[in-house]
Amino acid sequence: MKNRVGLTLSLLLACLAAGVLAAAVLADTPPPVPTVPTDTTTTTTAVTVPLGVTLAGVPVGGLAQDAAVQTVQQWFGRPVTLRLARTTISVTPDLLGTTVPADTAVAKALTVAPDTELGLRASVDKALVQAFVAKLAARFNRKPVDSRLLLRNFKPLVTTSVPGRRIEQGAAVRAIADELSLGTRAPIPLPATVLEPAVTEKSIGPVIVIRRGSNLLTLYTGMRAVRQFAVATGQTIYPTPLGRFQIVVKWKNPWWYPPASPWAKDEKPTPPGPGNPLGTRWMGLSAPGVGIHGTPQDGSIGYSLSHGCIRMHIPQAEWLFEHVDVGTPVYIVAG
């Protein structure tokens, strides 16, 4: 009995000792470290163009790369304005083949010091610019319009002259290409040459109007009456022709030669002098055999008594001779 009790006691002590040993082992083991989730995303600072930097005058300092590229493209994408007299023409750069290396320029701008001014030029398709300017020339070029001399109510009427215009295409192409390349977009006056009319209101010189029915000759300068004279015109059988003619020859102290007409078959040539039928001045017209001249037969003035010519008092014919030229228009009307 004592032996059994002693064995039980020994087993109990052994178990207690083993528990104490186990507790000691667990205390010496370091506690597990808790797992903390890690964030693998890397945070980066946005790259911007240094402050104060400009590209072709466009401020891009402080802008991110994409924003700077967009700003430059918008700047160069503005329309070009052309002016011709009172006409304004607008054209977008892309229609003229304009391209801007904005990406490359901004990439360089990112590397420079603050307040750096960088240049930038766009490229332009000159063939497109030339074609565009050619269309403008076809649309806006115009020929000058000369004044014309007409007759209204027995008086000269001079129409208004109009200057012409020619666009200088070479200069226009250069101006437009430069503006597109630089991007400044200042309005461009289209270079054009004014084409002056050959005949204007002021260049219309002397004009003679002869009213056959009234036996009156009026000298005009353009539409302004200068002086009027009584004259003699042709008889019914030898009428002064009607129409528009011009002075083709002027002679001082002319010879008179008999015309091939029945009334002059027995006449002979007459040298210059007091008895000359032409007086002292002859202004031959483009109507064959017809002219304006002086006459010693003063009594015929104011009547239809000539053989087709226009007779004047000799001093008045001399005055008229000095105020007209070869080429002066002469209107002979019935009134």
Short mmCIF file of C-alpha atoms in Angstrom, two decimals:
data_model
loop_
_atom_site.label_atom_id
_atom_site.label_comp_id
_atom_site.label_asym_id
_atom_site.label_seq_id
_atom_site.Cartn_x
_atom_site.Cartn_y
_atom_site.Cartn_z
CA MET A 1 0.00 0.00 0.00
CA LYS A 2 2.73 2.44 0.83
CA ASN A 3 4.53 1.55 -2.35
CA ARG A 4 1.41 2.41 -4.50
CA VAL A 5 0.98 5.80 -2.78
CA GLY A 6 4.57 6.62 -3.30
CA LEU A 7 4.43 5.78 -7.01
CA THR A 8 1.40 8.00 -7.50
CA LEU A 9 3.10 10.88 -5.77
CA SER A 10 6.19 10.47 -7.93
CA LEU A 11 4.12 10.56 -11.16
CA LEU A 12 2.35 13.72 -10.03
CA LEU A 13 5.61 15.48 -9.32
CA ALA A 14 6.99 14.45 -12.66
CA CYS A 15 3.98 15.91 -14.53
CA LEU A 16 4.27 19.18 -12.66
CA ALA A 17 7.94 19.44 -13.55
CA ALA A 18 7.23 18.78 -17.21
CA GLY A 19 4.58 21.58 -17.30
CA VAL A 20 6.94 24.07 -15.74
CA LEU A 21 9.60 23.19 -18.36
CA ALA A 22 7.12 23.61 -21.20
CA ALA A 23 6.07 27.02 -19.94
CA ALA A 24 9.68 28.10 -19.78
CA VAL A 25 10.29 27.03 -23.39
CA LEU A 26 7.25 29.01 -24.69
CA ALA A 27 8.29 32.23 -22.92
CA ASP A 28 11.71 32.11 -24.50
CA THR A 29 10.19 32.00 -28.10
CA PRO A 30 9.74 35.50 -29.60
CA PRO A 31 6.14 36.39 -30.48
CA PRO A 32 5.17 36.33 -34.19
CA VAL A 33 5.50 39.70 -36.01
CA PRO A 34 2.16 40.89 -37.47
CA THR A 35 2.04 41.17 -41.31
CA VAL A 36 1.51 44.77 -42.57
CA PRO A 37 0.16 45.11 -46.16
CA THR A 38 2.60 46.99 -48.41
CA ASP A 39 1.61 49.54 -51.21
CA THR A 40 3.64 48.92 -54.37
CA THR A 41 2.45 52.17 -56.14
CA THR A 42 5.24 54.77 -56.66
CA THR A 43 4.24 58.43 -56.16
CA THR A 44 5.90 60.82 -58.71
CA THR A 45 5.85 64.62 -59.00
CA ALA A 46 4.36 66.00 -62.31
CA VAL A 47 7.03 67.51 -64.61
CA THR A 48 6.31 71.09 -65.72
CA VAL A 49 8.03 73.59 -67.94
CA PRO A 50 10.22 75.97 -65.93
CA LEU A 51 8.57 79.26 -65.08
CA GLY A 52 8.87 82.13 -67.53
CA VAL A 53 9.72 79.94 -70.54
CA THR A 54 8.17 80.98 -73.88
CA LEU A 55 7.93 79.20 -77.23
CA ALA A 56 7.66 81.57 -80.20
CA GLY A 57 6.35 84.13 -77.75
CA VAL A 58 3.78 81.71 -76.30
CA PRO A 59 4.06 81.50 -72.48
CA VAL A 60 4.32 77.83 -71.48
CA GLY A 61 6.13 78.20 -68.15
CA GLY A 62 4.53 76.25 -65.31
CA LEU A 63 2.50 74.05 -67.68
CA ALA A 64 2.66 70.28 -67.75
CA GLN A 65 4.00 68.79 -70.97
CA ASP A 66 0.64 67.87 -72.50
CA ALA A 67 -0.88 71.24 -71.60
CA ALA A 68 2.10 73.07 -73.08
CA VAL A 69 1.82 71.11 -76.35
CA GLN A 70 -1.89 71.88 -76.59
CA THR A 71 -1.28 75.59 -75.90
CA VAL A 72 1.31 75.85 -78.66
CA GLN A 73 -0.88 74.00 -81.14
CA GLN A 74 -3.83 76.25 -80.40
CA TRP A 75 -1.66 79.34 -80.83
CA PHE A 76 -0.41 78.29 -84.25
CA GLY A 77 -3.87 77.03 -85.24
CA ARG A 78 -5.46 80.49 -85.19
CA PRO A 79 -6.78 81.75 -88.58
CA VAL A 80 -4.71 84.05 -90.75
CA THR A 81 -6.45 87.31 -91.70
CA LEU A 82 -5.87 88.92 -95.09
CA ARG A 83 -7.00 92.40 -96.07
CA LEU A 84 -7.58 93.76 -99.56
CA ALA A 85 -9.08 97.24 -99.70
CA ARG A 86 -12.35 96.86 -97.75
CA THR A 87 -12.40 93.07 -97.97
CA THR A 88 -11.27 90.80 -95.11
CA ILE A 89 -10.39 87.17 -95.84
CA SER A 90 -9.81 84.52 -93.14
CA VAL A 91 -8.12 81.16 -93.74
CA THR A 92 -7.23 78.41 -91.27
CA PRO A 93 -3.60 77.21 -91.28
CA ASP A 94 -4.44 73.53 -91.79
CA LEU A 95 -5.91 74.35 -95.21
CA LEU A 96 -2.47 75.59 -96.22
CA GLY A 97 -0.60 72.53 -94.97
CA THR A 98 0.74 74.08 -91.77
CA THR A 99 2.32 71.70 -89.23
CA VAL A 100 3.91 72.61 -85.89
CA PRO A 101 6.58 70.45 -84.12
CA ALA A 102 5.02 71.24 -80.75
CA ASP A 103 6.01 67.94 -79.07
CA THR A 104 9.69 68.38 -79.87
CA ALA A 105 9.67 72.04 -78.89
CA VAL A 106 7.99 71.41 -75.53
CA ALA A 107 10.37 68.52 -74.78
CA LYS A 108 13.24 70.96 -75.17
CA ALA A 109 11.43 73.59 -73.11
CA LEU A 110 11.34 71.15 -70.19
CA THR A 111 15.15 71.17 -70.06
CA VAL A 112 15.95 74.87 -70.19
CA ALA A 113 16.45 77.41 -67.43
CA PRO A 114 13.55 79.58 -66.25
CA ASP A 115 12.69 82.67 -68.33
CA THR A 116 14.25 81.22 -71.47
CA GLU A 117 12.82 82.46 -74.78
CA LEU A 118 12.77 79.71 -77.39
CA GLY A 119 12.02 80.13 -81.08
CA LEU A 120 9.62 77.90 -83.00
CA ARG A 121 8.61 77.86 -86.66
CA ALA A 122 5.82 75.93 -88.28
CA SER A 123 6.32 74.30 -91.66
CA VAL A 124 4.08 75.31 -94.55
CA ASP A 125 3.15 73.62 -97.82
CA LYS A 126 4.07 76.38 -100.29
CA ALA A 127 2.27 74.67 -103.14
CA LEU A 128 -1.00 74.96 -101.21
CA VAL A 129 -0.28 78.60 -100.39
CA GLN A 130 0.45 79.33 -104.07
CA ALA A 131 -2.78 77.64 -105.15
CA PHE A 132 -4.73 79.63 -102.56
CA VAL A 133 -3.21 82.95 -103.67
CA ALA A 134 -3.91 82.09 -107.32
CA LYS A 135 -7.59 81.66 -106.43
CA LEU A 136 -7.56 85.04 -104.67
CA ALA A 137 -6.04 86.63 -107.77
CA ALA A 138 -8.69 85.07 -110.00
CA ARG A 139 -11.37 86.41 -107.68
CA PHE A 140 -10.08 89.92 -106.99
CA ASN A 141 -7.92 90.92 -109.96
CA ARG A 142 -9.66 93.25 -112.36
CA LYS A 143 -8.77 95.11 -115.51
CA PRO A 144 -8.95 98.89 -115.58
CA VAL A 145 -11.97 100.42 -117.31
CA ASP A 146 -11.24 103.38 -119.59
CA SER A 147 -13.47 106.40 -119.83
CA ARG A 148 -15.53 106.42 -123.03
CA LEU A 149 -16.59 109.40 -125.06
CA LEU A 150 -20.26 109.36 -126.06
CA LEU A 151 -22.69 111.92 -127.39
CA ARG A 152 -25.96 112.65 -125.58
CA ASN A 153 -28.35 115.44 -126.57
CA PHE A 154 -25.72 116.91 -128.92
CA LYS A 155 -23.19 117.14 -126.08
CA PRO A 156 -20.20 114.98 -125.17
CA LEU A 157 -20.70 112.51 -122.33
CA VAL A 158 -17.59 111.02 -120.68
CA THR A 159 -18.10 107.82 -118.72
CA THR A 160 -16.33 107.26 -115.42
CA SER A 161 -13.04 105.42 -115.54
CA VAL A 162 -12.32 102.65 -113.02
CA PRO A 163 -8.80 101.68 -111.89
CA GLY A 164 -7.84 98.02 -112.12
CA ARG A 165 -6.04 95.84 -109.57
CA ARG A 166 -3.49 93.05 -109.73
CA ILE A 167 -2.52 90.98 -106.70
CA GLU A 168 1.25 90.47 -106.61
CA GLN A 169 1.15 86.72 -106.12
CA GLY A 170 4.82 86.13 -105.31
CA ALA A 171 4.88 88.75 -102.55
CA ALA A 172 1.54 87.50 -101.21
CA VAL A 173 2.78 83.89 -100.98
CA ARG A 174 5.88 85.00 -99.07
CA ALA A 175 3.88 87.16 -96.65
CA ILE A 176 1.34 84.41 -95.90
CA ALA A 177 4.01 81.70 -95.51
CA ASP A 178 5.99 83.88 -93.07
CA GLU A 179 2.89 84.60 -90.99
CA LEU A 180 1.98 80.93 -90.82
CA SER A 181 5.52 79.97 -89.85
CA LEU A 182 5.91 82.57 -87.10
CA GLY A 183 2.41 82.25 -85.67
CA THR A 184 2.09 85.97 -84.87
CA ARG A 185 -1.19 86.32 -86.82
CA ALA A 186 -0.96 90.03 -87.54
CA PRO A 187 -3.40 91.01 -90.32
CA ILE A 188 -1.70 90.76 -93.72
CA PRO A 189 -2.36 93.49 -96.30
CA LEU A 190 -2.39 91.62 -99.60
CA PRO A 191 0.19 93.27 -101.87
CA ALA A 192 -1.56 94.58 -104.96
CA THR A 193 -0.77 96.99 -107.78
CA VAL A 194 -3.28 99.59 -108.93
CA LEU A 195 -3.68 99.54 -112.70
CA GLU A 196 -4.51 102.99 -114.02
CA PRO A 197 -6.89 103.32 -117.00
CA ALA A 198 -5.33 104.49 -120.24
CA VAL A 199 -8.18 107.00 -120.71
CA THR A 200 -9.71 108.94 -117.82
CA GLU A 201 -12.16 111.80 -117.48
CA LYS A 202 -9.22 114.20 -117.22
CA SER A 203 -7.37 112.80 -120.21
CA ILE A 204 -10.28 113.35 -122.60
CA GLY A 205 -9.05 116.39 -124.48
CA PRO A 206 -10.76 118.58 -127.06
CA VAL A 207 -13.98 117.42 -128.68
CA ILE A 208 -15.74 119.16 -131.56
CA VAL A 209 -19.52 118.96 -132.06
CA ILE A 210 -20.93 120.38 -135.30
CA ARG A 211 -24.68 120.83 -135.56
CA ARG A 212 -25.36 120.78 -139.25
CA GLY A 213 -28.93 122.01 -139.03
CA SER A 214 -27.96 124.94 -136.82
CA ASN A 215 -24.62 125.68 -138.51
CA LEU A 216 -22.86 125.78 -135.17
CA LEU A 217 -19.48 124.37 -134.12
CA THR A 218 -18.77 123.95 -130.40
CA LEU A 219 -15.40 123.10 -128.95
CA TYR A 220 -15.45 121.10 -125.71
CA THR A 221 -12.75 119.92 -123.34
CA GLY A 222 -14.24 116.67 -122.18
CA MET A 223 -17.77 117.66 -121.25
CA ARG A 224 -17.00 121.33 -120.66
CA ALA A 225 -17.93 123.75 -123.43
CA VAL A 226 -15.04 126.08 -124.31
CA ARG A 227 -16.21 128.13 -127.27
CA GLN A 228 -18.91 128.14 -129.95
CA PHE A 229 -18.70 129.39 -133.54
CA ALA A 230 -21.09 130.00 -136.41
CA VAL A 231 -20.01 127.99 -139.46
CA ALA A 232 -21.13 127.15 -142.96
CA THR A 233 -22.00 123.55 -143.82
CA GLY A 234 -22.78 121.70 -147.03
CA GLN A 235 -25.49 122.46 -149.49
CA THR A 236 -28.33 120.02 -149.92
CA ILE A 237 -26.67 118.64 -153.05
CA TYR A 238 -23.28 118.42 -151.29
CA PRO A 239 -24.24 117.69 -147.68
CA THR A 240 -21.75 117.58 -144.86
CA PRO A 241 -21.68 113.91 -143.75
CA LEU A 242 -23.12 112.91 -140.38
CA GLY A 243 -21.27 110.71 -137.90
CA ARG A 244 -18.25 110.52 -135.69
CA PHE A 245 -14.95 111.43 -137.30
CA GLN A 246 -11.57 112.72 -136.19
CA ILE A 247 -9.00 115.22 -137.36
CA VAL A 248 -6.39 113.36 -139.36
CA VAL A 249 -4.25 116.21 -140.67
CA LYS A 250 -3.51 119.88 -139.90
CA TRP A 251 -2.02 122.26 -142.44
CA LYS A 252 -1.04 125.89 -142.10
CA ASN A 253 -1.35 128.05 -145.22
CA PRO A 254 -2.53 125.11 -147.35
CA TRP A 255 -2.76 124.79 -151.08
CA TRP A 256 -6.23 124.20 -152.44
CA TYR A 257 -6.61 121.45 -155.03
CA PRO A 258 -9.86 121.07 -156.98
CA PRO A 259 -11.73 117.93 -155.97
CA ALA A 260 -12.93 115.39 -158.52
CA SER A 261 -16.41 116.85 -158.56
CA PRO A 262 -18.49 118.49 -161.32
CA TRP A 263 -18.59 121.84 -159.54
CA ALA A 264 -14.77 122.08 -159.59
CA LYS A 265 -14.01 120.74 -163.09
CA ASP A 266 -12.73 124.08 -164.42
CA GLU A 267 -10.88 125.10 -161.25
CA LYS A 268 -7.09 125.11 -160.81
CA PRO A 269 -4.89 124.59 -157.74
CA THR A 270 -4.59 127.72 -155.64
CA PRO A 271 -1.46 128.49 -153.59
CA PRO A 272 -1.58 129.97 -150.10
CA GLY A 273 -2.74 133.58 -150.05
CA PRO A 274 -5.71 135.87 -149.68
CA GLY A 275 -7.80 134.19 -152.36
CA ASN A 276 -7.26 130.61 -151.17
CA PRO A 277 -10.68 128.90 -150.65
CA LEU A 278 -9.28 127.21 -147.51
CA GLY A 279 -8.18 130.44 -145.87
CA THR A 280 -5.03 130.00 -143.80
CA ARG A 281 -5.82 126.76 -141.92
CA TRP A 282 -6.99 123.27 -142.90
CA MET A 283 -8.08 120.58 -140.45
CA GLY A 284 -8.83 117.53 -142.53
CA LEU A 285 -11.29 114.95 -141.22
CA SER A 286 -11.42 111.18 -141.59
CA ALA A 287 -14.41 111.73 -143.88
CA PRO A 288 -12.82 111.78 -147.37
CA GLY A 289 -12.47 115.25 -148.85
CA VAL A 290 -14.10 116.95 -145.85
CA GLY A 291 -12.38 119.35 -143.46
CA ILE A 292 -12.75 122.37 -141.22
CA HIS A 293 -11.12 125.46 -142.70
CA GLY A 294 -11.21 129.20 -142.94
CA THR A 295 -12.89 130.95 -145.85
CA PRO A 296 -12.59 134.32 -147.52
CA GLN A 297 -16.36 134.11 -148.20
CA ASP A 298 -17.50 135.46 -144.84
CA GLY A 299 -21.05 135.90 -146.14
CA SER A 300 -21.53 132.12 -146.28
CA ILE A 301 -21.05 131.69 -142.55
CA GLY A 302 -24.27 130.64 -140.82
CA TYR A 303 -25.70 129.01 -143.95
CA SER A 304 -25.59 125.67 -145.72
CA LEU A 305 -23.60 126.85 -148.73
CA SER A 306 -20.39 124.81 -148.80
CA HIS A 307 -19.55 121.78 -150.89
CA GLY A 308 -19.47 119.54 -147.80
CA CYS A 309 -16.72 121.14 -145.73
CA ILE A 310 -17.16 123.21 -142.57
CA ARG A 311 -16.22 126.83 -143.20
CA MET A 312 -15.19 129.30 -140.49
CA HIS A 313 -14.12 132.91 -140.33
CA ILE A 314 -10.38 132.90 -140.92
CA PRO A 315 -9.35 134.28 -137.47
CA GLN A 316 -11.65 131.80 -135.76
CA ALA A 317 -10.25 128.91 -137.82
CA GLU A 318 -6.76 129.98 -136.78
CA TRP A 319 -7.81 130.02 -133.11
CA LEU A 320 -9.42 126.57 -133.38
CA PHE A 321 -6.33 125.21 -135.17
CA GLU A 322 -4.25 125.99 -132.06
CA HIS A 323 -6.70 124.29 -129.69
CA VAL A 324 -7.19 120.93 -131.38
CA ASP A 325 -4.88 118.05 -132.26
CA VAL A 326 -4.63 115.31 -134.82
CA GLY A 327 -6.94 112.66 -133.38
CA THR A 328 -9.45 115.13 -131.92
CA PRO A 329 -12.95 113.59 -132.18
CA VAL A 330 -15.44 115.43 -134.36
CA TYR A 331 -19.18 114.69 -134.08
CA ILE A 332 -21.35 115.95 -136.91
CA VAL A 333 -25.05 115.76 -136.02
CA ALA A 334 -28.23 116.83 -137.80
CA GLY A 335 -29.62 119.12 -135.07
#
